[in-house]
Structure formats: C-alpha cells, structure tokens
Tab-separated table of C-alpha atoms in Angstrom:
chain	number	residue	atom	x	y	z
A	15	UNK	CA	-30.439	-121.335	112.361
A	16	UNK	CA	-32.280	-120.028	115.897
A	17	UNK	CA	-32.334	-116.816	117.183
A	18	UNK	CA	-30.767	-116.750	120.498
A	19	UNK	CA	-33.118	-115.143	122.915
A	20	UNK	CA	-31.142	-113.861	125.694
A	21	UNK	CA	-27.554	-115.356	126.176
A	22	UNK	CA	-25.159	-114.412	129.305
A	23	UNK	CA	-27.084	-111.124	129.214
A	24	UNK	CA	-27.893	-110.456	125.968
A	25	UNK	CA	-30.923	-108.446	125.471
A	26	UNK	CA	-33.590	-110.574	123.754
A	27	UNK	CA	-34.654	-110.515	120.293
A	28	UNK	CA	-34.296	-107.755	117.568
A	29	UNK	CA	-32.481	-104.457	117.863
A	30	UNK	CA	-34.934	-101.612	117.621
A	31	UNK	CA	-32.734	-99.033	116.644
A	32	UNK	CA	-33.796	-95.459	115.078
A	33	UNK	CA	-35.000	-96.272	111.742
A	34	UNK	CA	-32.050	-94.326	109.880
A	35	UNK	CA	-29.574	-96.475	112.024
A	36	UNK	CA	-28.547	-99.842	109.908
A	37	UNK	CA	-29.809	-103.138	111.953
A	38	UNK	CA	-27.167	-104.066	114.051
A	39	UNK	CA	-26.854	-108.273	114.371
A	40	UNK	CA	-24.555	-111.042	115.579
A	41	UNK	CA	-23.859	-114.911	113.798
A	42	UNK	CA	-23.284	-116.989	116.641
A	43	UNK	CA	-21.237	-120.043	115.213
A	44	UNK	CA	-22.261	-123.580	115.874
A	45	UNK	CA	-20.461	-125.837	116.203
A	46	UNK	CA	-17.333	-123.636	118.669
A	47	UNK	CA	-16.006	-124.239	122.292
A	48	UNK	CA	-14.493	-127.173	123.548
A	49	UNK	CA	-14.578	-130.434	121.928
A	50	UNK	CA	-14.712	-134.466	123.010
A	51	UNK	CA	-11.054	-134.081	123.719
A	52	UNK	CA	-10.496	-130.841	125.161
A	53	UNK	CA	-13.534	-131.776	127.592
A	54	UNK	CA	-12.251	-135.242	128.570
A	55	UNK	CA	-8.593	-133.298	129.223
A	56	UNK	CA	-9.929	-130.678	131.696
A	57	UNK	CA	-11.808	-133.525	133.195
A	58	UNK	CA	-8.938	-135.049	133.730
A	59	UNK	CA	-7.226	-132.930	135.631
A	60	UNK	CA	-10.279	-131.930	137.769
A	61	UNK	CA	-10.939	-135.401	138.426
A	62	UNK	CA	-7.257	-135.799	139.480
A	63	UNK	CA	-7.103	-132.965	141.866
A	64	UNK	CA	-10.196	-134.257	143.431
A	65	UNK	CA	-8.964	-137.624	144.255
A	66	UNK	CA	-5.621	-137.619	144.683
A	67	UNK	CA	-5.415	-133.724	146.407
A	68	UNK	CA	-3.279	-130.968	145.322
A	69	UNK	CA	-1.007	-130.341	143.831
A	70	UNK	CA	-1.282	-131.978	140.678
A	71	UNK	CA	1.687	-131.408	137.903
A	72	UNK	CA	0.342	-130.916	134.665
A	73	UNK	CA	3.173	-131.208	131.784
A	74	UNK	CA	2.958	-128.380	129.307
A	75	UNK	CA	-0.696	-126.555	129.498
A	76	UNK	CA	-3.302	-128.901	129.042
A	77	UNK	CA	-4.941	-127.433	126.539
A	78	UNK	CA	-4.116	-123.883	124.880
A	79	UNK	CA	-6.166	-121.926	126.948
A	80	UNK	CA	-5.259	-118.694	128.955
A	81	UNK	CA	-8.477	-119.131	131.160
A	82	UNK	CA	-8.318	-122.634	131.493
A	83	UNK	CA	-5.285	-122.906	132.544
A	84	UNK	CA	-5.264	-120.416	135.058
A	85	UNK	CA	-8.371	-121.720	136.341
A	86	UNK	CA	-6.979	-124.999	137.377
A	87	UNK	CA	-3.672	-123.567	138.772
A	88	UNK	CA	-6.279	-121.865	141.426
A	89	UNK	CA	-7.803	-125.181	141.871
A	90	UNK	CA	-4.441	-126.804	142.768
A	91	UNK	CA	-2.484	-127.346	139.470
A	92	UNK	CA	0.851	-126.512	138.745
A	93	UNK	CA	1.883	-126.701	135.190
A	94	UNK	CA	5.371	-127.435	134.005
A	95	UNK	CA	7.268	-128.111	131.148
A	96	UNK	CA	8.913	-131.281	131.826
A	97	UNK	CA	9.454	-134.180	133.758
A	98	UNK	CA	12.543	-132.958	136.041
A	99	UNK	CA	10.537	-129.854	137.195
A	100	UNK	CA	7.850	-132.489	139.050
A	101	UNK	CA	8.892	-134.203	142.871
A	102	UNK	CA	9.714	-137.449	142.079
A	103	UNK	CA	6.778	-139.876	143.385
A	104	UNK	CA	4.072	-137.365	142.353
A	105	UNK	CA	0.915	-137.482	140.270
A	106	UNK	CA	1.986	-135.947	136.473
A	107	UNK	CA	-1.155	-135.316	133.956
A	108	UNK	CA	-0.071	-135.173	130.356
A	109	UNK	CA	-1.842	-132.750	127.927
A	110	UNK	CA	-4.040	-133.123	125.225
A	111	UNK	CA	-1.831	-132.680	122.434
A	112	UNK	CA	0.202	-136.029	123.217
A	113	UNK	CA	3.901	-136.981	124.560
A	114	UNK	CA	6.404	-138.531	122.390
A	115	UNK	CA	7.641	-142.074	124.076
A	116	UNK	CA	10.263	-140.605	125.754
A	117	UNK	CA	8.232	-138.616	127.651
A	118	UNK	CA	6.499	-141.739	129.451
A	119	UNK	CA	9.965	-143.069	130.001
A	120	UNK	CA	11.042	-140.094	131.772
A	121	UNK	CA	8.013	-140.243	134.215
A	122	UNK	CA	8.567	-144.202	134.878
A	123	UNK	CA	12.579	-143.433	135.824
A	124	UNK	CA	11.496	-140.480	138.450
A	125	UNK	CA	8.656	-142.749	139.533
A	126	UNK	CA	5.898	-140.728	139.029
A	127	UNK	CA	2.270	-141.541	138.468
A	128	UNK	CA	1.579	-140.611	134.569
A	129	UNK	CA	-1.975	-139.987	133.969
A	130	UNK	CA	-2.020	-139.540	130.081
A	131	UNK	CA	-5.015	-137.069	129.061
A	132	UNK	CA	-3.801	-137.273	125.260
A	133	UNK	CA	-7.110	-136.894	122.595
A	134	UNK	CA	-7.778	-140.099	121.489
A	135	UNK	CA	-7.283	-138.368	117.895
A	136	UNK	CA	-4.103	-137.810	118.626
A	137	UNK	CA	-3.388	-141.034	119.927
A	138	UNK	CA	-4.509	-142.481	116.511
A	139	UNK	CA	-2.243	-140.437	114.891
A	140	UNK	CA	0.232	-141.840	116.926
A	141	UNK	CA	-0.347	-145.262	116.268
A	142	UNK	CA	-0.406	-144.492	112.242
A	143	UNK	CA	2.931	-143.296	112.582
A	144	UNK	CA	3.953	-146.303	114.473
A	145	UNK	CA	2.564	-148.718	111.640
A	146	UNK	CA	3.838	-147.054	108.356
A	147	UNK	CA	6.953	-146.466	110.293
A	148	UNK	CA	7.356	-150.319	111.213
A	149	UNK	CA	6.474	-151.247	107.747
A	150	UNK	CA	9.932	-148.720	106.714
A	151	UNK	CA	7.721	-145.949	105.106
A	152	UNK	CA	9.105	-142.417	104.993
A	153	UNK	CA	6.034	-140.329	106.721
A	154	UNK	CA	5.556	-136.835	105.566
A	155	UNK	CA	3.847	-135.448	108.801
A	156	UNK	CA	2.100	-131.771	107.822
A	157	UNK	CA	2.001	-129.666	110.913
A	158	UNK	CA	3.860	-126.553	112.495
A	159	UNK	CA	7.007	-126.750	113.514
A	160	UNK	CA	7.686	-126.893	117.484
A	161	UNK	CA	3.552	-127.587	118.048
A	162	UNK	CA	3.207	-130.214	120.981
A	163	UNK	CA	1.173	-132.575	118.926
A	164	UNK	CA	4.088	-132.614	116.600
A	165	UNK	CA	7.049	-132.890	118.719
A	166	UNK	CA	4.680	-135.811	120.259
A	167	UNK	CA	3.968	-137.629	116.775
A	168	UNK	CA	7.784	-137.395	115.493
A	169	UNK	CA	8.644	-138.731	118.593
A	170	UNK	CA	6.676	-141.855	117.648
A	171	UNK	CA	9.253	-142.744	114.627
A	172	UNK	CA	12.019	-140.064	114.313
A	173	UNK	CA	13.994	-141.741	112.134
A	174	UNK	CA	11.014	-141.740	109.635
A	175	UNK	CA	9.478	-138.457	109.895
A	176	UNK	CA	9.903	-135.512	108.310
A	177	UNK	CA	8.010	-131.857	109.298
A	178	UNK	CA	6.156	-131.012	106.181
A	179	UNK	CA	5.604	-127.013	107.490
A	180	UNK	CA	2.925	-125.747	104.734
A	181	UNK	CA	2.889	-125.756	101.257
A	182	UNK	CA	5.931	-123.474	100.957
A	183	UNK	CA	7.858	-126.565	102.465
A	184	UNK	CA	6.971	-129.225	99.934
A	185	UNK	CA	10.093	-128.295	97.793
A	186	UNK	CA	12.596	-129.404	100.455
A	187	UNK	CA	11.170	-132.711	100.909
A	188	UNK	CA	13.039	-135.540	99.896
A	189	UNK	CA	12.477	-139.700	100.402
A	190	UNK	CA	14.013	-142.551	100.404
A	191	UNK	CA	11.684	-144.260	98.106
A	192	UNK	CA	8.732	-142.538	96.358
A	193	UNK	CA	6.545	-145.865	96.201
A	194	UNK	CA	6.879	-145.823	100.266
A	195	UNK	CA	5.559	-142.806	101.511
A	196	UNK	CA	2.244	-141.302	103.403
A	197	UNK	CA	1.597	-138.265	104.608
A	198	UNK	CA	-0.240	-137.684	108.107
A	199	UNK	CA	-1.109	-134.246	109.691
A	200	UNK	CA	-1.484	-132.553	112.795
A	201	UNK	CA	-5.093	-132.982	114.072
A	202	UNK	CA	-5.634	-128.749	114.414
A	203	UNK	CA	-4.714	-127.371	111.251
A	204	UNK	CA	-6.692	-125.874	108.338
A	205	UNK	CA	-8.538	-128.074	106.180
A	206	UNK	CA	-7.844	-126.261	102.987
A	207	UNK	CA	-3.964	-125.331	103.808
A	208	UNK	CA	-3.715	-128.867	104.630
A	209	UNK	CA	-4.865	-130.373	101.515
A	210	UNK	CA	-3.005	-127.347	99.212
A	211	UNK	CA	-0.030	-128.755	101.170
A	212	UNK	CA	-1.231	-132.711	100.366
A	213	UNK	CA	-1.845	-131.618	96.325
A	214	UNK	CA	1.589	-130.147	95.798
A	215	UNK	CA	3.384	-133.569	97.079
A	216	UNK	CA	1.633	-135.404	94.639
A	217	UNK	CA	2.628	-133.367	92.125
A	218	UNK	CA	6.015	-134.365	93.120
A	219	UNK	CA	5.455	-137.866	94.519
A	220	UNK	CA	2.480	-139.001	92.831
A	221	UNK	CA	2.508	-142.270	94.243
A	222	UNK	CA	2.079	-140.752	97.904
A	223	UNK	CA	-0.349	-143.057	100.126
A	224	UNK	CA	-3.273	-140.687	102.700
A	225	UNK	CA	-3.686	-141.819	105.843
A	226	UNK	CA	-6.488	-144.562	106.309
A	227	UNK	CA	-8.842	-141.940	108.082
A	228	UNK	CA	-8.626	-138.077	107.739
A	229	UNK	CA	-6.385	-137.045	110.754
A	230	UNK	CA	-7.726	-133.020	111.024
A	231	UNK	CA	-9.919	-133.655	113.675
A	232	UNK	CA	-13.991	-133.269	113.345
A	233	UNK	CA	-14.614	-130.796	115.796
A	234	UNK	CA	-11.663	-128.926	113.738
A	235	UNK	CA	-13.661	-129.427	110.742
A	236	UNK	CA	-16.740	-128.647	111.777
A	237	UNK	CA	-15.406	-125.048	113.344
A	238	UNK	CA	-13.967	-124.611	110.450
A	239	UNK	CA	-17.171	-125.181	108.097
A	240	UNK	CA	-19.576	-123.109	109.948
A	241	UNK	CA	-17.198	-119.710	109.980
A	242	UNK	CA	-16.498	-120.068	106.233
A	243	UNK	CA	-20.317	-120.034	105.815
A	244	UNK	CA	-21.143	-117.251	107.853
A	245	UNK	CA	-18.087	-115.084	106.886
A	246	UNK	CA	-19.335	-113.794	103.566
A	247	UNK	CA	-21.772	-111.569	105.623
A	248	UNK	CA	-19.795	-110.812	108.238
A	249	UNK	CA	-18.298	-107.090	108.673
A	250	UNK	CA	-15.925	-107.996	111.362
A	251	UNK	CA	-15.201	-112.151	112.935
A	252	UNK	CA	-14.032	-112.001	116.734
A	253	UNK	CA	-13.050	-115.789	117.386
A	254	UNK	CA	-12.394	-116.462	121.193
A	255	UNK	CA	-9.374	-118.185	122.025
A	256	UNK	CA	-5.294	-118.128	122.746
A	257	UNK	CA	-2.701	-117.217	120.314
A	258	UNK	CA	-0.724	-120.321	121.401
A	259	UNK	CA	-3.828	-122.478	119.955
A	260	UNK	CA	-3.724	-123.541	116.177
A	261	UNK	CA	-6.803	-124.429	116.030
A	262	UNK	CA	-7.997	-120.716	117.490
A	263	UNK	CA	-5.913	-119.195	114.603
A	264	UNK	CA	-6.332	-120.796	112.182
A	265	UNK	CA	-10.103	-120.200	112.322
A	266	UNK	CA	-9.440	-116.402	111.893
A	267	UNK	CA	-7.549	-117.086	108.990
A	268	UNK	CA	-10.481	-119.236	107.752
A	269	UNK	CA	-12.505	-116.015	108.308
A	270	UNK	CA	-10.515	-113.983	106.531
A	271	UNK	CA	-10.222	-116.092	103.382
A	272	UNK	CA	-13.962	-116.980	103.034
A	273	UNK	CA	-14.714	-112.976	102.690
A	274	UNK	CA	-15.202	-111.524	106.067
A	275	UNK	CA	-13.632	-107.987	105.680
A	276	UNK	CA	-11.943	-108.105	109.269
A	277	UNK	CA	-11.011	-111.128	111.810
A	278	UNK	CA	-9.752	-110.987	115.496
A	279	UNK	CA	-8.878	-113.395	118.259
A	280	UNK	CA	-9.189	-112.383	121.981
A	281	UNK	CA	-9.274	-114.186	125.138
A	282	UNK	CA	-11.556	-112.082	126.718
A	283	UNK	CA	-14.224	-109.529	125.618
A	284	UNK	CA	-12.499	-107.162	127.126
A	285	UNK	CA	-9.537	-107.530	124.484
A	286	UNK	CA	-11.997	-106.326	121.869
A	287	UNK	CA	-11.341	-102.830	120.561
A	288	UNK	CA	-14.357	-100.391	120.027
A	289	UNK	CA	-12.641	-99.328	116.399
A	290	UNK	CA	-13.414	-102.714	115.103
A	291	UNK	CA	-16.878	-102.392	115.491
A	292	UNK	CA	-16.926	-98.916	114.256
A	293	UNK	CA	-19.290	-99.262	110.868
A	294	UNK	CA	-19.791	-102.708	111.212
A	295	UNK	CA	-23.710	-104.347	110.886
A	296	UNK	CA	-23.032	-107.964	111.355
A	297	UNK	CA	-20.112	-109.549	113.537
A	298	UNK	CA	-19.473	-113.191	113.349
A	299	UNK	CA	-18.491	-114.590	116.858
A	300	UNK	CA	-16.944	-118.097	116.934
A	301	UNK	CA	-14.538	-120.007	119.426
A	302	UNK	CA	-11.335	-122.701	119.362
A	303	UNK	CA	-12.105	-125.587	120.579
A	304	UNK	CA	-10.041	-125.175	123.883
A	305	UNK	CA	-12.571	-121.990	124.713
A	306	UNK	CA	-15.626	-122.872	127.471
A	307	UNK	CA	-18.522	-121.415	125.948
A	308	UNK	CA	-18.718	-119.172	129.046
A	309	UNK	CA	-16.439	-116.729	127.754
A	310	UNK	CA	-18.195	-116.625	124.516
A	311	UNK	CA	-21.319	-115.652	126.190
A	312	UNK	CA	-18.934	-112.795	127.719
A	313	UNK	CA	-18.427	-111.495	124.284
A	314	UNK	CA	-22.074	-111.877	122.685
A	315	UNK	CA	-23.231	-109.407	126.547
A	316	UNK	CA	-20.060	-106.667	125.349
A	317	UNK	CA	-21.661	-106.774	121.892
A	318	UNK	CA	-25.178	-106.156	123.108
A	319	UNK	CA	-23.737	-103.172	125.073
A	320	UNK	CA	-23.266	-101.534	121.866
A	321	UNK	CA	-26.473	-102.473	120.264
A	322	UNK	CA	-25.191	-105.897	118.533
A	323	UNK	CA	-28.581	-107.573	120.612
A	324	UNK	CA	-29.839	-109.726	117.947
A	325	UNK	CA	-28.340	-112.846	117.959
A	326	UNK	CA	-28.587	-115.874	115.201
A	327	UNK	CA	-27.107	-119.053	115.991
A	328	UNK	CA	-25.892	-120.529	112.342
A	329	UNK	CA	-25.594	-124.345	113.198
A	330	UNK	CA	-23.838	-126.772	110.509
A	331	UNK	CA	-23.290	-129.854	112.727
A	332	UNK	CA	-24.124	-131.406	116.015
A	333	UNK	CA	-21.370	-132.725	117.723
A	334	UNK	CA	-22.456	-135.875	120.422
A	335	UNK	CA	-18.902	-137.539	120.621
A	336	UNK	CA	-17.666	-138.211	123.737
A	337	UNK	CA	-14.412	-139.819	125.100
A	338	UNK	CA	-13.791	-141.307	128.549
A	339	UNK	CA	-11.650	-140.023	130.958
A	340	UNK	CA	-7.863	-142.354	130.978
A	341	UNK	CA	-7.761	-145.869	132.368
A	342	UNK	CA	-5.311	-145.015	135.069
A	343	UNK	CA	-7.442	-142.207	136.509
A	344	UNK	CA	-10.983	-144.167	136.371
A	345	UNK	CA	-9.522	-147.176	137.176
A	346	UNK	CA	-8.358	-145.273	140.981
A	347	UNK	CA	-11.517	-143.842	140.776
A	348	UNK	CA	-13.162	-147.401	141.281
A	349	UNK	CA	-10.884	-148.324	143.466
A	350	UNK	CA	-12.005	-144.981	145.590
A	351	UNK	CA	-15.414	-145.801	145.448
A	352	UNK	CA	-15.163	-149.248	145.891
A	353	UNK	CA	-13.106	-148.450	149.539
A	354	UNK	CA	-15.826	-146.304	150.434
C-alpha cells in the first residue's frame, strides 16, 4: 500500500479535521482502469484515424465506455452497429469484445477494409470453441445473454453452443453426450458467480471437461481481487465505469458481497450523490477496465472537496502485459513509413 500524495488535485497527505470529527480516508484500488486489451483497442482506432483520415466506422462501441467513446467520435469516429450502416469501400474497426465469423464475411462482400481490434483473450476463447466444437463436443459457454463477446463466441460453433446464463440456468441445460462436454466463459464476468455456475454442472454432469486455461480474463481477476480486499472497510465503493460494461458491474457487485455496506457505479464524479457520503469514513474507489484512469482521478479531487483527502493506494498485482496493435493496421503503418 502507498499513500497517494496529491492525485488530479487531491490535497496531499492526511485530513486534519477537528479532533471530534471521525478521519475521513479513501482506498484507491490497484490494479483498475484499462487493461492490455482495452488499451491496444483504443489504440486502434486512434492509430486508424491517424493514418487512414476520418471518418473511421467503428462496429458496435469499442469498448463499453461513455467517455471513450464519445471521445473518439470527436476525433473522427462514427460508431455503428453493423456492417450495412458503413459506405461500402471504407475502413471498419471491430471492437474489443470480438465478431462472430459472419461478421468478417459481411465486411469482405461490401468490400470494406476490416481492421479487427478483438482482445487477444477473446480471440482465444474463440479458437477453444472452434476446437472442442470440431472435435463434436457440446460447449456450455457461461456468459450473459445478448453480451457482444457472446454473440461473438456462439457465432464461432452455433450448432454446439449453448448460453449457460448464471447458476439459475444450469437446470435447463441439456447435452448430447455427458462424456463430451466443456464449459468456457465470457472473459468479463465474476470469478465467484462463474465458478458457483461451473460447480452446479458438475453436480449434474460430473464428467464436464474446463477449458485448458482459465478464460475470465487477468485484468478481470485482478480488479476483482483487490475490491474484495478493501471492501470489508469500506463505508461506501464508487467504481467508475458504464452500465453497459460487465466487467464495471460486476465489480460493484463484488463490493457488495465482500462486506462494503454501499456500492455505486458512475461515469463521472459528477454522478456521485452527496447522500452517499453522508456518515461515511472510508470510500473505496475502483474502476472497469474500459475506464482511463483520468476520470478516476476526477473522482478521488470531488472526494477531497468534501474532506475525503487522504488517499491509500491498496495494490494486489502489477499488471505489465501488453498486446500489439492488429496486423492489418501495423502492417499499413510500415508501409506508411516505409513511403515516407
């Protein structure tokens, strides 16, 4: 743990309040903000609208982000929800969460250049789904119903996939043949949800094969970890992030079950309400991993406005993974340079 000096104008060090006033503090949660793949997506698209000019169609938001997203339609981006709605011939970025095959198909028959900005965790997913489903396994996939990543992944072997929506859902499964089946999961859900979900199948299909690598993705995890530690002391967790973005809300919901007595999610600091810091000592501040950790600092300069100024960052993992940016976009890049 550090304490956090002075952060987007955050008064530094202790609160020095009257002595009969409780010491106000924040928990800063490390790891938050954007992750390898969220990074390398917003990349992406900046990269794009650099060297190819705008406009630059972006299919479905590219990552679930209010601010991001309307930060790179003023930069040039329009975003769209499918093929049809972009001019044929133009430059197409899909988003992070993954397309299913179709998707690429549809770009190739309207001619238009596909630059595909899925996470590489997604894409592994993908692939998974591909191999159990070529070797004629029936793939429980855990995830929410109508999520991108999902529709994306199903779309990868529809005849063998079936939406396993939460524990709740594990009584309507049903198989072909309980010796052939595997379950995979959307990368953004909650660890503990995820495996509840995983423990009641194999109660019914104990012979049910895991994925070869854990599919939840790290930086998920990791978010995750380090607001179910600090919870327990928390009187109130704000999380920053959309409501469209699982991984955002799921971390409230982590929150809330590891003991902090209240949870929010906000885009903005100005979202926050004054009557959920009325009475509270310690607020835990997190964010998805869509969220640039500019708008956190947003939040942790509101707080200090109403004498939350002390500031501990509680770190639980360093995160150094990085992806690179998609073939088809670095590979014009070279070309770019390379002419000039």
């Amino acid at each position: 743990m550090a304490l956090i000096a002075a952060a987007a104008g955050v008064g530094g060090g202790t609160y020095h309040g009257r002595v009969s006033e409780p010491r106000k503090r924040v928990l800063l949660a490390k790891p938050r903000g954007y992750c390898a793949g969220v990074d390398r997506a917003v990349q992406t698209v900046e990269e794009a609208l650099k060297l190819y000019g705008a406009p630059v169609y972006v299919r479905k938001q590219i990552v679930h982000n209010k601010h991001v997203v309307s930060t790179l339609e003023a930069a040039g981006a329009i975003f769209v929800e499918e093929n049809e709605e972009v001019p044929e011939g133009s430059t197409v970025v899909f988003s992070a969460h993954g397309v299913a095959p179709e998707v690429h198909e549809q770009a190739k028959a309207r001619n238009l250049k596909a630059i595909d900005a899925t996470c590489p965790l997604v894409t592994k997913v993908h692939h998974e789904a591909k191999r159990f489903a070529k070797d004629d396994y029936d793939i429980l996939l855990i995830g929410h119903e109508g999520h991108e990543e999902v529709i994306g992944t199903s779309g990868e072997a529809p005849q063998h996939i079936q939406l396993v929506d939460g524990p709740d859902a594990v009584d309507q499964v049903v198989v072909r043949d309980p010796a052939k089946v595997v379950w995979l999961s959307q990368t953004t859900l909650s660890v503990d949800e995820t495996m509840e979900t995983v423990a009641r199948l194999k109660t019914r299909l104990p012979l049910l094969q895991s994925p070869p690598s854990d599919d939840i993705c790290y930086a998920t995890q990791n978010r995750q970890h380090v607001v179910k530690e600090i919870a327990p002391e928390c009187d109130v967790v704000i999380v920053v992030g959309s409501t469209n973005s699982s991984n955002s809300v799921r971390l409230v919901e982590v929150a809330l079950d590891a003991g902090a007595r209240a949870g929010h999610l906000v885009d903005y600091a100005s979202e926050i309400q004054e009557e959920w810091l009325a009475g509270a000592t310690t607020v835990g501040v997190s964010s998805g991993a869509s969220v640039p950790d500019d708008l956190v600092m947003e939040v942790l300069a509101f707080l200090a406005e109403r004498g939350f100024g002390e500031v501990t960052e509680f770190t639980t993992a360093e995160e150094r993974l990085t992806f690179s940016l998609p073939q088809e976009l670095r590979r014009d890049m070279k070309a770019r340079a390379a002419a000039n």
